[in-house]
GROMACS .gro file of C-alpha atoms in nm:
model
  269
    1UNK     CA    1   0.000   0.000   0.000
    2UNK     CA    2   0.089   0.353  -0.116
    3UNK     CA    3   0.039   0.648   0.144
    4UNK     CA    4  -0.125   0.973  -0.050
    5UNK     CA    5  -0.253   1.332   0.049
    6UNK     CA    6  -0.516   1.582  -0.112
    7UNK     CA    7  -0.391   1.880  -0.145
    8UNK     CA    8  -0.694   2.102  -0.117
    9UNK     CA    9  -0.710   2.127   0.303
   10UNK     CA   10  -0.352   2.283   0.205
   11UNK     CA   11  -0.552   2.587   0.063
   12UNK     CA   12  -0.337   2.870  -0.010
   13UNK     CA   13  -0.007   2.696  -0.044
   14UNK     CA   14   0.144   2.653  -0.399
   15UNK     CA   15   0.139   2.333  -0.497
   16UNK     CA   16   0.508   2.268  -0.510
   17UNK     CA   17   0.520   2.336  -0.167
   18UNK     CA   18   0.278   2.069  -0.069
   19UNK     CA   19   0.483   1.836  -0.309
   20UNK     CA   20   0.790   1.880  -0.053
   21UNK     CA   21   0.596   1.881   0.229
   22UNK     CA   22   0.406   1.590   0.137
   23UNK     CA   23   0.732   1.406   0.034
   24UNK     CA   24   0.964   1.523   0.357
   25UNK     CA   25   0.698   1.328   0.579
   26UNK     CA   26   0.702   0.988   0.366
   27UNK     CA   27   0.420   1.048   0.163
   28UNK     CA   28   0.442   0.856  -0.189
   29UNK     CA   29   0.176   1.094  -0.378
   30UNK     CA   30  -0.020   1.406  -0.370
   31UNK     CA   31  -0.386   1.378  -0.485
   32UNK     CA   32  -0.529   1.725  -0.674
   33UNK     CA   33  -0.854   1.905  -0.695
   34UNK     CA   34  -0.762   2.063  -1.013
   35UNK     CA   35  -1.006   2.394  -0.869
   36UNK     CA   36  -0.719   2.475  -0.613
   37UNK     CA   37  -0.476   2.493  -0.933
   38UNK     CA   38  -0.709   2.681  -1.219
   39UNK     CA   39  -1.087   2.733  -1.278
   40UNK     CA   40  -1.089   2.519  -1.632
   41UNK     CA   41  -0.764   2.249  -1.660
   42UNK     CA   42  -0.867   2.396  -2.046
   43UNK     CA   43  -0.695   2.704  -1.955
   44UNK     CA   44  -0.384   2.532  -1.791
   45UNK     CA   45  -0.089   2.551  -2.063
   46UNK     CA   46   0.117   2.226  -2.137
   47UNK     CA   47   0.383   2.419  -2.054
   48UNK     CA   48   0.216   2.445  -1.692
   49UNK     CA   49   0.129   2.099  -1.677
   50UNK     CA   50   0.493   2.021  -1.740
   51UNK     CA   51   0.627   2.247  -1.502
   52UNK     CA   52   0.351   2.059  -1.236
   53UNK     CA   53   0.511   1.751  -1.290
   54UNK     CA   54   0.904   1.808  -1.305
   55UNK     CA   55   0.816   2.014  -0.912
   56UNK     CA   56   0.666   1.689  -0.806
   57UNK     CA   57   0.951   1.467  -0.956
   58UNK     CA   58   1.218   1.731  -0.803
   59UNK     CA   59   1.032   1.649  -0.476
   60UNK     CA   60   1.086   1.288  -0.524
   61UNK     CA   61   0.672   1.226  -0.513
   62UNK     CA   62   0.406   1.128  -0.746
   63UNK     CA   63   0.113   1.247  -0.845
   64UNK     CA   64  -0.145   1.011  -0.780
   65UNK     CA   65  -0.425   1.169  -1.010
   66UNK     CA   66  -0.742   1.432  -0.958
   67UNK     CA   67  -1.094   1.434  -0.732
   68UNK     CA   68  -1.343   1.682  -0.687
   69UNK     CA   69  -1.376   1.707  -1.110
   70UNK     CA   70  -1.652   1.867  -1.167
   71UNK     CA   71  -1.661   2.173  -0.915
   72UNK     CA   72  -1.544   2.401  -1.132
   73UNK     CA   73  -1.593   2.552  -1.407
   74UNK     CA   74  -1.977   2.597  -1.271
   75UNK     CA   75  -2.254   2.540  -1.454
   76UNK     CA   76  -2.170   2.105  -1.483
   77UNK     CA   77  -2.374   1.836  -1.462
   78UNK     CA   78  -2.338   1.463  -1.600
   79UNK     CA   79  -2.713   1.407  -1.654
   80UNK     CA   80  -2.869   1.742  -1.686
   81UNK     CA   81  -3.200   1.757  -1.841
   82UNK     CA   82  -3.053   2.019  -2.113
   83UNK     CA   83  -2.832   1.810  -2.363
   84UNK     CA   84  -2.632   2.151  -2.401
   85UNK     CA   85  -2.531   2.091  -2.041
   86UNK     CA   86  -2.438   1.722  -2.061
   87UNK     CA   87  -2.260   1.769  -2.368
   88UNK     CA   88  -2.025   2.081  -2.195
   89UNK     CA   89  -1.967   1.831  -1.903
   90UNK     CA   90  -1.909   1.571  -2.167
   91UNK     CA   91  -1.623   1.752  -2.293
   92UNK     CA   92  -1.480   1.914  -1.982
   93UNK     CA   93  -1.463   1.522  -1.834
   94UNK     CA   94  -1.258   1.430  -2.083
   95UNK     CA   95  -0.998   1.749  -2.062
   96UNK     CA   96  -0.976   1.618  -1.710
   97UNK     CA   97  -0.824   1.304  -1.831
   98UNK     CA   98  -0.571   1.460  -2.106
   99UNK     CA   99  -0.504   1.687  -1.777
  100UNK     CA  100  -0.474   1.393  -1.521
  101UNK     CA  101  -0.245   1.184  -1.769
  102UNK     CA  102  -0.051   1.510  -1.867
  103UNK     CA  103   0.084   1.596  -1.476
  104UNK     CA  104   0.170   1.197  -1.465
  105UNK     CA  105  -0.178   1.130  -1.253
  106UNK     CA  106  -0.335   0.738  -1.283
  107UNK     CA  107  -0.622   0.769  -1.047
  108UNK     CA  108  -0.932   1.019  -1.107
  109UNK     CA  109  -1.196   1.013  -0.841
  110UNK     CA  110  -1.591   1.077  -0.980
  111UNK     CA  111  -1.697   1.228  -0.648
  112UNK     CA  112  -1.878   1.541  -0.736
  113UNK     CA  113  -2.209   1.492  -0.569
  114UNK     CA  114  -2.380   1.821  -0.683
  115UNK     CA  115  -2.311   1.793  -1.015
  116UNK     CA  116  -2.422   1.399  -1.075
  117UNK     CA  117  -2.731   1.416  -0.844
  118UNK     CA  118  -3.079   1.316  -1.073
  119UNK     CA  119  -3.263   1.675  -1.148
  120UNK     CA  120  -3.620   1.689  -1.207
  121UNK     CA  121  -3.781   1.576  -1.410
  122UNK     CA  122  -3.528   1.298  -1.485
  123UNK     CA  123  -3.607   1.000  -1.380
  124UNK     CA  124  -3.322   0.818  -1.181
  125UNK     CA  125  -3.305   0.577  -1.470
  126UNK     CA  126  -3.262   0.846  -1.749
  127UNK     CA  127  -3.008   1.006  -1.539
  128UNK     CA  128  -2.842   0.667  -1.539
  129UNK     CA  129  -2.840   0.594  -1.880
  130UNK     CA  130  -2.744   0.999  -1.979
  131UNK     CA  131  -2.430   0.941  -1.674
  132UNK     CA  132  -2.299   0.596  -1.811
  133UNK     CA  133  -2.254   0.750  -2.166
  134UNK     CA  134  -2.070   1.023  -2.056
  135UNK     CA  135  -1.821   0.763  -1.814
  136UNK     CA  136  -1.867   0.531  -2.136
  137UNK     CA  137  -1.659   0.816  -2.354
  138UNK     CA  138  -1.442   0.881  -2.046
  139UNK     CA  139  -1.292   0.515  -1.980
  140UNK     CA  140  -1.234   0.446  -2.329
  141UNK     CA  141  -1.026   0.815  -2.297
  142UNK     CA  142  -0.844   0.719  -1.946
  143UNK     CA  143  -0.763   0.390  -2.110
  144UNK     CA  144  -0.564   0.535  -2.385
  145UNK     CA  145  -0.379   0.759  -2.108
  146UNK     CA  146  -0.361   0.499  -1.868
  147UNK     CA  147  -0.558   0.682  -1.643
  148UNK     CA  148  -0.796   0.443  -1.378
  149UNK     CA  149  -1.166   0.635  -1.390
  150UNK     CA  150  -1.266   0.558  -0.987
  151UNK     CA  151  -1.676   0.572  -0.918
  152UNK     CA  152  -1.696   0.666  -0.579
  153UNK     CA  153  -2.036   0.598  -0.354
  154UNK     CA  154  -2.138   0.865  -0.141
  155UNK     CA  155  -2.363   0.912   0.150
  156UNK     CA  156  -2.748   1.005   0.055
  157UNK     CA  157  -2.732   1.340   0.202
  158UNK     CA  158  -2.489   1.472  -0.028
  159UNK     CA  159  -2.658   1.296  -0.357
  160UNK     CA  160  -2.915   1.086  -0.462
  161UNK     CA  161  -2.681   0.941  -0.722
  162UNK     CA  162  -2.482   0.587  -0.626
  163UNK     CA  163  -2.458   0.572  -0.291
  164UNK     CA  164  -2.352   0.230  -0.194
  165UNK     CA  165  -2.048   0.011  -0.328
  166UNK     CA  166  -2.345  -0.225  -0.504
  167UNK     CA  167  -2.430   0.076  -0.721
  168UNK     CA  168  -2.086   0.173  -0.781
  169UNK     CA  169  -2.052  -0.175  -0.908
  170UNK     CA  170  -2.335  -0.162  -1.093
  171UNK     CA  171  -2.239   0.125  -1.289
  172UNK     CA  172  -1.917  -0.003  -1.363
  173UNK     CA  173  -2.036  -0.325  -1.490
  174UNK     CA  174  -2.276  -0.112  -1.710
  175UNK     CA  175  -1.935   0.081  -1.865
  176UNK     CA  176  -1.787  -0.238  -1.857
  177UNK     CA  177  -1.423  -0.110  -1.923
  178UNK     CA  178  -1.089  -0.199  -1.733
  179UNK     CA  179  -1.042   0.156  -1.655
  180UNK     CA  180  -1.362   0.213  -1.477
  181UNK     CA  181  -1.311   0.099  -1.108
  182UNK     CA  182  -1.413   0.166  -0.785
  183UNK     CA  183  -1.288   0.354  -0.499
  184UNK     CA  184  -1.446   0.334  -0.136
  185UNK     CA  185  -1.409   0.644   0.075
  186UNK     CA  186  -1.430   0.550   0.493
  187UNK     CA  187  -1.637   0.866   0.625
  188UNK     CA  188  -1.879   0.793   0.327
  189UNK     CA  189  -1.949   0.465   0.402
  190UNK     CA  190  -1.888   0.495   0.746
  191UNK     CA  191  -2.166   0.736   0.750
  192UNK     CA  192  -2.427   0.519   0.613
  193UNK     CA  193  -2.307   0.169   0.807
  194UNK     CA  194  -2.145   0.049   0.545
  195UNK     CA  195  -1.976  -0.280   0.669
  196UNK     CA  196  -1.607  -0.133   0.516
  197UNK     CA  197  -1.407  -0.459   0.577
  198UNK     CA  198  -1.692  -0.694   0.443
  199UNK     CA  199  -1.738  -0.417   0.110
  200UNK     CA  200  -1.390  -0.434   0.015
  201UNK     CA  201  -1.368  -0.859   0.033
  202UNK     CA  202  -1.705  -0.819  -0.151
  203UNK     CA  203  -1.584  -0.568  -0.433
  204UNK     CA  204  -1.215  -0.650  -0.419
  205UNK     CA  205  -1.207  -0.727  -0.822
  206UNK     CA  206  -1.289  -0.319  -0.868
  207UNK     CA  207  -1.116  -0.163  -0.625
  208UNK     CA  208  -0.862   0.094  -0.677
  209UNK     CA  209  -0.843   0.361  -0.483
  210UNK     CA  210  -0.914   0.455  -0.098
  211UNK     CA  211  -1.014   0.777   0.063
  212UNK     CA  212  -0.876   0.760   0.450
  213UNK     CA  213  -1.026   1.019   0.653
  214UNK     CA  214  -1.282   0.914   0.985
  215UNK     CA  215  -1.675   0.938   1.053
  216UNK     CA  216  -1.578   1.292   1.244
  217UNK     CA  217  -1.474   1.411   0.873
  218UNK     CA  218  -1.109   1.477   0.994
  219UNK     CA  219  -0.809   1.222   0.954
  220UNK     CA  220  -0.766   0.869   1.001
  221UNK     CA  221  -0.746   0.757   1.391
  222UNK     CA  222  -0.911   1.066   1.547
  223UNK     CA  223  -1.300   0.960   1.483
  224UNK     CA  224  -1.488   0.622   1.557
  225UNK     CA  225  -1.369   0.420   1.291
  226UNK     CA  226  -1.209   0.093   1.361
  227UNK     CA  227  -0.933   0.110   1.097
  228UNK     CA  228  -0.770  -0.248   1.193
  229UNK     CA  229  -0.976  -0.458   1.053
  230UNK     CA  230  -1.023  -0.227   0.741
  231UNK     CA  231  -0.596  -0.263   0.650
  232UNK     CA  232  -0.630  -0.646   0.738
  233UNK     CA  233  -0.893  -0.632   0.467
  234UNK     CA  234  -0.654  -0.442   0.249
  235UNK     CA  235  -0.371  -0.660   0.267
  236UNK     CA  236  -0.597  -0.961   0.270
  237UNK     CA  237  -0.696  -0.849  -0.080
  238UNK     CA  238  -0.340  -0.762  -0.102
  239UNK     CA  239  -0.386  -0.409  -0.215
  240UNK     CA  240  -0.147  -0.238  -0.338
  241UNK     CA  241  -0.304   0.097  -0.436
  242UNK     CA  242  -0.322   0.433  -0.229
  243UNK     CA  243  -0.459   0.524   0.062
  244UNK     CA  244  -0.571   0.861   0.044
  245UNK     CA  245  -0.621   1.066   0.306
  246UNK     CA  246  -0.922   1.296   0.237
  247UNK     CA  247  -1.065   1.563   0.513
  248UNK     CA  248  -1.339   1.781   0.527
  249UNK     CA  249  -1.222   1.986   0.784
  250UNK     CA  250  -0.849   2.133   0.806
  251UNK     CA  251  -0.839   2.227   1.201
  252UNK     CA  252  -0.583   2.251   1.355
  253UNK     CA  253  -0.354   2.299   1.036
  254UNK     CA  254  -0.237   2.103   0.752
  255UNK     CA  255   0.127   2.008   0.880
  256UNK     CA  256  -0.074   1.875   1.175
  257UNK     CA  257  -0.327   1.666   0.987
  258UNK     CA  258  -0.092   1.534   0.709
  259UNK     CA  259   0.190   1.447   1.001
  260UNK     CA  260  -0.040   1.262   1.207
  261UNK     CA  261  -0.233   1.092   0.932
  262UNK     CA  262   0.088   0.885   0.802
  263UNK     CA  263   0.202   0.822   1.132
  264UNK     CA  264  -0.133   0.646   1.229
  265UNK     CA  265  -0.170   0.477   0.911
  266UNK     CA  266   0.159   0.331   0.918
  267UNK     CA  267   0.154   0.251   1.216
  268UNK     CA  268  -0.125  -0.035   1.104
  269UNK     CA  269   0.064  -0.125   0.804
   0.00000   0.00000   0.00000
């Protein structure tokens, strides 16, 4: 297993900062929400891109790929009722993955709950069928870049759109592409009861990715998560992807919360 931090609880650092932070306290990889770097990854230069990946190679760290995808620009949504809509988000998704494969990234994480949430007067089955072409386009895209697409359930008050691993699953059955996989985030499922041990022996043929973070919404160790029996999970599916840590709220600092993250999760490794 690979240790990785997003950058975004970082907020106004540059980003080659947190690359040598990141890297001085054993982390393998940084994880980006492209909105802390630009509004549009369109208006990113490649020139920029490959300036973003020699800092993180100068730091010695990778760049384990993008979440939070479809915040920005606004105005996106995977199964909007107006085609005009879907077929901008259509697009934008798939500048993601040029972007994602450009900076050296193999994981993207389809969070966004706002912006793949069924709007009226879809039903949830047309929003389905209008989100699984989009992700259809994108995985045949990531696979030419080498990029892993990552469907991520979240809890039901943040969307009404895939909120357990057996949707996830379902969906990527549906794309039915070796680049469309599944990552499992712990205060997400956590949050709902999900049985995270049992859902990662269950789904261990899709997943690829892990958001670490606890059912407080802060890092790993400092919530009510039992996190033993989730690594013993991990390595009995011998897993060999990233744990991510993820938080939703950056008290008491981000040298704190990234320091104390690793330490607890390799302490259990």
């Amino acid at each position: 297993m690979k240790f990785s931090i997003c950058n975004e609880m970082f907020e106004d650092w540059k980003i080659d900062d947190v690359f040598e932070f990141a890297a001085g306290l054993g982390y393998d990889a940084v994880e980006i929400a492209p909105f802390t770097l630009c509004d549009s990854v369109v208006d990113v230069s490649q020139s920029e891109r490959d300036r973003i990946r020699r800092a993180a190679e100068k730091s010695q760290i990778a760049i384990a790929g993008l979440h939070w995808l479809l915040v920005s620009p606004k105005g996106l949504h995977l199964s909007h009722p107006d085609a005009e809509i879907r077929s901008k988000t259509r697009d934008y998704f798939l500048e993601l993955i040029k972007f994602c494969a450009d900076l050296g990234g193999t994981i993207m994480v389809i969070g966004s709950p706002k912006e793949r949430s069924v709007t009226a007067p879809l039903t949830y089955e047309q929003a389905w069928d209008y989100t699984r072409e989009t992700f259809v386009l994108g995985a045949q895209c990531a696979k030419e870049r080498d990029v892993i697409l990552c469907m991520e359930p979240l809890y039901r008050e943040s969307t009404d759109f895939i909120n357990t691993p057996e949707e996830a699953v379902k969906m990527i059955r549906d794309v039915n592409n070796p680049n469309f996989k599944l990552i499992l985030d712990v205060y997400s499922s956590a949050s709902v009861g999900i049985d995270i041990p049992a859902a990662i022996r269950a789904h261990r043929d899709y997943l690829a990715h892990v958001h670490t973070n606890d059912d407080n919404q802060s890092w790993p160790g400092t919530g009510g998560v039992d996190y033993p029996p989730i690594i013993e999970s991990l390595k009995e599916i011998n897993y060999t992807g990233y744990l991510s840590t993820e938080v939703f709220i950056f008290e008491p600092d981000p040298e704190t919360i990234a320091r104390e993250s690793i330490k607890f999760l390799k302490s259990l490794i």
